[in-house]
Amino acid sequence: MKEIRRQIKEREFHKVYLLTGDESYLILQAKQLLLHALVADGDEMNYAVFEESKVDLQQLRELSQTFPLFAEKRVILLDRTGILKSGKEAFLDILNKLPDTTCMILVEPEADKRTKIYKWIKKNGYVGEFLKKDQTEKVLMRWVAALLAKEKKKIRESDVRLFLERVGDDMFQIKNETDKLISYVGERPEIIREDIEAITSGEVQNKIFDLVAAIAEGDKRRALAYYDDLILLKEPPMRILFLIVRQYRILLLISNMRNLHKPDKDIAQAAGIPVFAIRKNASQLRGYTLAMLEHCIASCIQVEEEIKTGRIGDQIGVETLIVGLSERIAP
């Protein structure tokens, strides 16, 4: 983001930008920054968009070769079109013939770095790679503090950490919850723990975490209460089941890798969660043995099969699973 901001400030634009990675919030921010800098408000003559559809390469070729009218650049946005995979030699030929007056912005969550197209853009254009693994706890804490500082709000470091533990690592979610916090405290300059607990109570992943914790304690009443909360939040039972299985698999992976003395960085990468989330998940392992985790996963898979084959309804199936696991694990 710093490099893109520098290019915008100094008006040093590349002919081609590739914005890629699994951190969709930062990709969106980068895309909007570039479009705001390159396209005048209301200018439809010099701006073309291709979104999530097959691209007509001949049309793209003609647009890319057309000089802008009363503007510095003609801008073409290719947003999740899959052209890096489908365009091949024809698209590479278009890139090679781009005039200096055309700027092409490609947004692709996944990009194969071995392809000729990727290598061409890396050499002749600009690749912005935005990855969740780079958004460490410290990075996200600084970002939240900066968002709050813009609104002249203060927060303690321990409370920022609590905030992230409750809302997760999704930057869209973090931004939304930060905005809610700012509105909630009004003119008050400091955000405290009670504000965070009041605002962030409805986050789905936290309820899944609490549900699994309640099962570990054999507290089926509390586990079912979390399940009911998720249903009220309009979460489909099959998605709830998927998230429960995912949580158990994360716990099983953490347990196995810690037994092998693997560093948290490697565990986080294998589990697909940020490093700072390892601490919270590992704390839940105190309620489970390896045998329990394997049993829970097997039970979830069995219920999923019964639901998919029509032997039981999805809502009652997941509810029965939660009760059964809680009774089996109850001390």
Tab-separated table of N, CA, C and O in Angstrom, residues 31 48 90 121 131 151 159 169 174 189 202 209 227 230 253 260-261 265 271 291 295 302 312-313 317 322 326:
chain	number	residue	atom	x	y	z
A	31	LYS	N	-7.277	-1.120	-5.122
A	31	LYS	CA	-8.033	-0.895	-6.359
A	31	LYS	C	-8.720	0.469	-6.343
A	31	LYS	O	-8.639	1.227	-7.321
A	48	ALA	N	-13.203	1.354	-18.644
A	48	ALA	CA	-13.940	0.141	-18.993
A	48	ALA	C	-13.740	-0.912	-17.918
A	48	ALA	O	-12.643	-1.039	-17.353
A	90	ALA	N	-2.661	-14.821	-26.340
A	90	ALA	CA	-3.394	-13.682	-26.890
A	90	ALA	C	-3.370	-12.503	-25.942
A	90	ALA	O	-3.171	-11.346	-26.353
A	121	ILE	N	4.177	-9.260	-16.130
A	121	ILE	CA	3.686	-8.162	-15.281
A	121	ILE	C	4.705	-7.823	-14.198
A	121	ILE	O	4.951	-6.650	-13.897
A	131	LEU	N	-1.481	-10.477	1.532
A	131	LEU	CA	-1.684	-11.776	2.162
A	131	LEU	C	-2.075	-11.645	3.626
A	131	LEU	O	-1.535	-10.803	4.357
A	151	GLU	N	-10.233	9.400	14.648
A	151	GLU	CA	-11.461	9.906	15.281
A	151	GLU	C	-11.186	10.414	16.697
A	151	GLU	O	-12.111	10.604	17.486
A	159	ASP	N	-6.567	-3.897	25.442
A	159	ASP	CA	-7.935	-3.876	24.936
A	159	ASP	C	-7.983	-4.039	23.423
A	159	ASP	O	-8.935	-4.614	22.885
A	169	ASP	N	-9.518	-11.989	12.355
A	169	ASP	CA	-8.484	-11.332	11.565
A	169	ASP	C	-8.983	-10.811	10.223
A	169	ASP	O	-8.207	-10.298	9.424
A	174	ILE	N	-13.020	-6.278	11.004
A	174	ILE	CA	-12.346	-5.378	11.944
A	174	ILE	C	-12.771	-3.939	11.706
A	174	ILE	O	-13.081	-3.189	12.642
A	189	PRO	N	-13.598	10.019	24.763
A	189	PRO	CA	-12.329	9.861	24.048
A	189	PRO	C	-11.672	8.491	24.188
A	189	PRO	O	-10.844	8.117	23.367
A	202	GLY	N	-21.646	-10.529	18.811
A	202	GLY	CA	-22.374	-11.333	17.831
A	202	GLY	C	-21.529	-11.977	16.756
A	202	GLY	O	-22.067	-12.503	15.798
A	209	PHE	N	-16.479	-20.919	18.540
A	209	PHE	CA	-15.422	-21.211	19.520
A	209	PHE	C	-16.057	-21.493	20.886
A	209	PHE	O	-15.709	-22.472	21.562
A	227	TYR	N	-25.789	-22.429	19.784
A	227	TYR	CA	-26.351	-22.901	18.515
A	227	TYR	C	-27.595	-22.104	18.149
A	227	TYR	O	-27.765	-21.669	17.000
A	230	LEU	N	-26.686	-18.743	16.808
A	230	LEU	CA	-26.218	-18.804	15.423
A	230	LEU	C	-27.390	-18.944	14.448
A	230	LEU	O	-27.388	-18.346	13.362
A	253	LEU	N	-4.896	-30.246	14.728
A	253	LEU	CA	-3.642	-29.903	14.070
A	253	LEU	C	-2.679	-29.216	15.040
A	253	LEU	O	-1.491	-29.526	15.083
A	260	LEU	N	5.004	-32.169	18.241
A	260	LEU	CA	6.225	-32.301	17.435
A	260	LEU	C	7.144	-31.097	17.603
A	260	LEU	O	8.142	-30.966	16.896
A	261	HIS	N	6.762	-30.181	18.511
A	261	HIS	CA	7.550	-28.981	18.832
A	261	HIS	C	7.720	-28.041	17.630
A	261	HIS	O	8.766	-27.422	17.455
A	265	LYS	N	4.437	-20.201	14.035
A	265	LYS	CA	4.342	-19.674	12.668
A	265	LYS	C	3.987	-20.781	11.688
A	265	LYS	O	3.131	-20.600	10.806
A	271	ALA	N	-2.717	-24.340	9.610
A	271	ALA	CA	-4.113	-24.259	10.048
A	271	ALA	C	-4.907	-23.210	9.296
A	271	ALA	O	-6.139	-23.198	9.339
A	291	ALA	N	-8.026	-38.234	21.506
A	291	ALA	CA	-9.102	-39.195	21.217
A	291	ALA	C	-10.449	-38.495	21.137
A	291	ALA	O	-11.283	-38.821	20.287
A	295	HIS	N	-12.865	-38.276	17.884
A	295	HIS	CA	-14.250	-38.738	18.018
A	295	HIS	C	-15.226	-37.646	17.556
A	295	HIS	O	-16.199	-37.936	16.842
A	302	GLN	N	-20.230	-38.162	10.304
A	302	GLN	CA	-21.346	-39.100	10.244
A	302	GLN	C	-22.676	-38.351	10.129
A	302	GLN	O	-23.542	-38.708	9.320
A	312	ILE	N	-31.970	-37.456	8.086
A	312	ILE	CA	-32.298	-36.561	9.199
A	312	ILE	C	-32.270	-35.124	8.676
A	312	ILE	O	-31.535	-34.821	7.728
A	313	GLY	N	-33.086	-34.256	9.268
A	313	GLY	CA	-33.101	-32.857	8.868
A	313	GLY	C	-31.851	-32.132	9.338
A	313	GLY	O	-31.242	-32.527	10.347
A	317	GLY	N	-30.466	-32.367	13.039
A	317	GLY	CA	-29.268	-33.193	12.989
A	317	GLY	C	-28.104	-32.559	13.730
A	317	GLY	O	-27.413	-33.222	14.516
A	322	ILE	N	-24.759	-31.889	18.779
A	322	ILE	CA	-24.233	-31.077	19.885
A	322	ILE	C	-24.586	-31.717	21.221
A	322	ILE	O	-23.743	-31.820	22.126
A	326	SER	N	-21.831	-33.378	23.815
A	326	SER	CA	-21.767	-32.824	25.170
A	326	SER	C	-21.946	-33.931	26.213
A	326	SER	O	-21.261	-33.942	27.239
